[in-house]
GROMACS .gro file of C-alpha atoms in nm:
model
  198
    1SER     CA    1  -0.005   0.039  -0.013
    2SER     CA    2   0.273   0.260   0.070
    3GLY     CA    3   0.446   0.224  -0.316
    4ILE     CA    4   0.142   0.263  -0.465
    5ASN     CA    5   0.024   0.561  -0.220
    6ALA     CA    6   0.413   0.658  -0.294
    7GLU     CA    7   0.391   0.550  -0.709
    8TYR     CA    8   0.001   0.833  -0.703
    9GLY     CA    9   0.267   1.068  -0.431
   10GLY     CA   10   0.515   1.140  -0.689
   11THR     CA   11   0.341   1.156  -0.944
   12LYS     CA   12   0.093   1.406  -0.815
   13ILE     CA   13  -0.246   1.261  -0.834
   14ILE     CA   14  -0.243   1.247  -0.463
   15GLU     CA   15  -0.095   1.591  -0.391
   16VAL     CA   16   0.101   1.571  -0.028
   17GLY     CA   17   0.266   1.891   0.087
   18ASP     CA   18   0.533   1.932   0.290
   19SER     CA   19   0.360   2.068   0.679
   20VAL     CA   20   0.311   1.761   0.969
   21LYS     CA   21  -0.067   1.777   0.919
   22ASP     CA   22  -0.027   1.656   0.524
   23ARG     CA   23   0.251   1.423   0.602
   24ALA     CA   24   0.043   1.279   0.911
   25LEU     CA   25  -0.274   1.239   0.647
   26PHE     CA   26  -0.121   1.030   0.425
   27ASN     CA   27   0.013   0.847   0.628
   28GLY     CA   28  -0.307   0.785   0.785
   29ALA     CA   29  -0.384   0.741   0.446
   30GLN     CA   30  -0.129   0.427   0.401
   31LYS     CA   31  -0.217   0.282   0.717
   32LEU     CA   32  -0.611   0.287   0.588
   33PHE     CA   33  -0.569   0.095   0.192
   34GLY     CA   34  -0.283  -0.109   0.367
   35MET     CA   35  -0.582  -0.252   0.574
   36LEU     CA   36  -0.839  -0.246   0.361
   37ILE     CA   37  -0.590  -0.473   0.076
   38THR     CA   38  -0.571  -0.688   0.381
   39VAL     CA   39  -0.948  -0.745   0.413
   40CYS     CA   40  -0.982  -0.799   0.073
   41GLN     CA   41  -0.747  -1.061   0.062
   42ALA     CA   42  -0.892  -1.212   0.314
   43ILE     CA   43  -1.256  -1.258   0.205
   44VAL     CA   44  -1.113  -1.356  -0.168
   45TYR     CA   45  -0.847  -1.581   0.009
   46VAL     CA   46  -1.121  -1.760   0.155
   47VAL     CA   47  -1.402  -1.747  -0.096
   48THR     CA   48  -1.189  -1.864  -0.369
   49GLY     CA   49  -1.145  -2.212  -0.172
   50MET     CA   50  -0.791  -2.104  -0.080
   51TYR     CA   51  -0.853  -2.307   0.231
   52GLY     CA   52  -1.126  -2.554   0.139
   53GLU     CA   53  -1.409  -2.560   0.002
   54PRO     CA   54  -1.625  -2.276   0.199
   55SER     CA   55  -1.910  -2.474   0.163
   56ASP     CA   56  -1.740  -2.781   0.352
   57LEU     CA   57  -1.610  -2.525   0.622
   58GLY     CA   58  -1.904  -2.376   0.706
   59MET     CA   59  -1.981  -1.998   0.814
   60GLY     CA   60  -1.770  -2.038   1.165
   61ILE     CA   61  -1.507  -2.205   1.004
   62CYS     CA   62  -1.489  -1.911   0.723
   63LEU     CA   63  -1.509  -1.617   1.024
   64LEU     CA   64  -1.248  -1.783   1.174
   65ILE     CA   65  -0.988  -1.750   0.936
   66ILE     CA   66  -1.091  -1.468   0.816
   67ILE     CA   67  -1.013  -1.328   1.137
   68GLN     CA   68  -0.674  -1.518   1.148
   69LEU     CA   69  -0.607  -1.390   0.871
   70LEU     CA   70  -0.629  -1.001   0.931
   71CYS     CA   71  -0.502  -1.040   1.246
   72ALA     CA   72  -0.169  -1.140   1.063
   73GLY     CA   73  -0.244  -0.868   0.780
   74LEU     CA   74  -0.276  -0.644   1.155
   75ILE     CA   75   0.054  -0.756   1.275
   76VAL     CA   76   0.252  -0.691   0.902
   77LEU     CA   77   0.146  -0.355   0.863
   78LEU     CA   78   0.209  -0.347   1.282
   79LEU     CA   79   0.550  -0.450   1.212
   80ASP     CA   80   0.626  -0.235   0.887
   81GLU     CA   81   0.500   0.064   1.043
   82LEU     CA   82   0.834  -0.055   1.321
   83LEU     CA   83   1.024  -0.039   1.006
   84GLN     CA   84   0.969   0.261   0.878
   85LYS     CA   85   1.059   0.457   1.214
   86GLY     CA   86   1.385   0.243   1.296
   87TYR     CA   87   1.304   0.016   1.532
   88GLY     CA   88   1.531  -0.333   1.500
   89LEU     CA   89   1.463  -0.540   1.185
   90GLY     CA   90   1.714  -0.471   0.947
   91SER     CA   91   1.575  -0.460   0.599
   92GLY     CA   92   1.235  -0.513   0.455
   93ILE     CA   93   1.366  -0.897   0.442
   94SER     CA   94   1.354  -0.971   0.725
   95LEU     CA   95   0.956  -0.821   0.778
   96PHE     CA   96   0.884  -1.111   0.583
   97ILE     CA   97   1.086  -1.331   0.771
   98ALA     CA   98   0.897  -1.229   1.011
   99THR     CA   99   0.552  -1.195   0.868
  100ASN     CA  100   0.618  -1.539   0.765
  101ILE     CA  101   0.735  -1.687   1.087
  102CYS     CA  102   0.447  -1.570   1.215
  103GLU     CA  103   0.192  -1.730   1.068
  104THR     CA  104   0.313  -2.051   1.057
  105ILE     CA  105   0.329  -2.029   1.498
  106VAL     CA  106  -0.058  -1.849   1.464
  107TRP     CA  107  -0.175  -2.100   1.211
  108LYS     CA  108   0.022  -2.368   1.409
  109ALA     CA  109  -0.150  -2.291   1.694
  110PHE     CA  110  -0.505  -2.184   1.612
  111SER     CA  111  -0.592  -2.360   1.344
  112PRO     CA  112  -0.968  -2.478   1.306
  113ALA     CA  113  -0.880  -2.770   0.977
  114THR     CA  114  -0.920  -3.073   1.050
  115ILE     CA  115  -0.707  -3.382   0.989
  116ASN     CA  116  -0.880  -3.727   1.018
  117THR     CA  117  -0.601  -3.963   1.227
  118GLY     CA  118  -0.642  -4.334   1.294
  119LYS     CA  119  -0.765  -4.227   1.676
  120GLY     CA  120  -0.997  -3.997   1.458
  121THR     CA  121  -1.049  -3.626   1.378
  122GLU     CA  122  -0.828  -3.417   1.549
  123PHE     CA  123  -0.787  -3.022   1.434
  124GLU     CA  124  -0.484  -2.924   1.337
  125GLY     CA  125  -0.438  -2.657   1.587
  126ALA     CA  126  -0.278  -2.710   1.884
  127VAL     CA  127  -0.445  -2.458   2.120
  128ILE     CA  128  -0.790  -2.571   1.979
  129ALA     CA  129  -0.717  -2.949   2.018
  130LEU     CA  130  -0.631  -2.890   2.379
  131PHE     CA  131  -0.955  -2.879   2.391
  132HIS     CA  132  -1.145  -3.050   2.188
  133LEU     CA  133  -0.968  -3.338   2.336
  134LEU     CA  134  -1.044  -3.224   2.666
  135ALA     CA  135  -1.361  -3.203   2.580
  136THR     CA  136  -1.381  -3.498   2.386
  137ARG     CA  137  -1.181  -3.744   2.621
  138THR     CA  138  -1.322  -3.936   2.869
  139ASP     CA  139  -1.003  -3.999   3.039
  140LYS     CA  140  -0.923  -3.661   3.048
  141VAL     CA  141  -0.508  -3.696   3.137
  142ARG     CA  142  -0.477  -3.886   2.872
  143GLY     CA  143  -0.647  -3.652   2.632
  144LEU     CA  144  -0.437  -3.339   2.835
  145ARG     CA  145  -0.124  -3.585   2.684
  146GLU     CA  146  -0.204  -3.602   2.351
  147ALA     CA  147  -0.208  -3.225   2.323
  148PHE     CA  148   0.105  -3.206   2.458
  149TYR     CA  149   0.278  -3.458   2.317
  150ARG     CA  150   0.095  -3.489   1.964
  151GLN     CA  151   0.269  -3.646   1.713
  152ASN     CA  152   0.184  -3.607   1.325
  153LEU     CA  153   0.010  -3.223   1.454
  154PRO     CA  154   0.140  -2.947   1.580
  155ASN     CA  155   0.138  -3.009   1.930
  156LEU     CA  156   0.133  -2.778   2.280
  157MET     CA  157   0.506  -2.880   2.393
  158ASN     CA  158   0.567  -2.733   2.013
  159LEU     CA  159   0.409  -2.418   2.083
  160MET     CA  160   0.550  -2.301   2.424
  161ALA     CA  161   0.868  -2.411   2.298
  162THR     CA  162   0.868  -2.155   1.991
  163VAL     CA  163   0.757  -1.895   2.259
  164ALA     CA  164   1.051  -1.995   2.436
  165VAL     CA  165   1.324  -1.974   2.212
  166PHE     CA  166   1.096  -1.636   2.131
  167LEU     CA  167   1.084  -1.527   2.442
  168ILE     CA  168   1.482  -1.585   2.568
  169VAL     CA  169   1.583  -1.372   2.189
  170ILE     CA  170   1.385  -1.095   2.291
  171TYR     CA  171   1.606  -1.128   2.653
  172PHE     CA  172   1.925  -1.159   2.477
  173GLN     CA  173   1.862  -0.841   2.279
  174GLY     CA  174   1.784  -0.681   2.553
  175PHE     CA  175   2.212  -0.737   2.646
  176ARG     CA  176   2.478  -0.475   2.583
  177VAL     CA  177   2.830  -0.378   2.662
  178ASP     CA  178   2.896  -0.010   2.779
  179LEU     CA  179   3.275  -0.004   2.679
  180PRO     CA  180   3.404   0.379   2.837
  181ILE     CA  181   3.625   0.577   2.665
  182LYS     CA  182   3.879   0.837   2.820
  183SER     CA  183   3.972   1.081   2.593
  184ALA     CA  184   4.277   1.077   2.472
  185ARG     CA  185   4.295   1.497   2.477
  186TYR     CA  186   4.068   1.611   2.779
  187ARG     CA  187   4.207   1.488   3.052
  188GLY     CA  188   3.976   1.303   3.323
  189GLN     CA  189   3.706   1.302   3.057
  190TYR     CA  190   3.535   0.980   3.005
  191SER     CA  191   3.199   0.845   2.805
  192SER     CA  192   3.080   0.536   2.752
  193TYR     CA  193   2.982   0.356   2.377
  194PRO     CA  194   2.711   0.126   2.402
  195ILE     CA  195   2.800  -0.274   2.223
  196LYS     CA  196   2.507  -0.429   2.143
  197LEU     CA  197   2.594  -0.824   2.188
  198PHE     CA  198   2.277  -0.896   1.915
   0.00000   0.00000   0.00000
């Protein structure tokens, strides 16, 4: 959306001045246009059968998939805004890699798709499968164990390990070493130079 708006601004189809108000309006239009593209794309994906025939999935599951796609799109828009403001990710390629990883994590955690296993139909998403297994199994401990250690489908142990690695990486990204620097010209003047470890 920012590329399209930049084209319109560059070709003078949309007049954008140098004032703070014009810049704020242009940035707001970019965000609104990005959200509209996200909504339209999510609806088109579901209606065209990207995740299965809508008649087979049912209205509720189609709505859940659209909401998942909207949340993923909004996360992309927020990451893009962080990138434009100069926070942390480095390049656009990193943004797309992070988006793909976020999509995979959310899908494997909350996927409403069902898969027929040897023990019956199960949900693909680990969190949804937890509630489904606890509701349908008579032995709740066995259902809980199955939700944590499923072999061929995403399980809660995988999800918890992913969240743990994510939190550890965020923790280590905050590490920095302040290197003391002593001025050669001015006696007694010290400063520090921060070095990030990651």
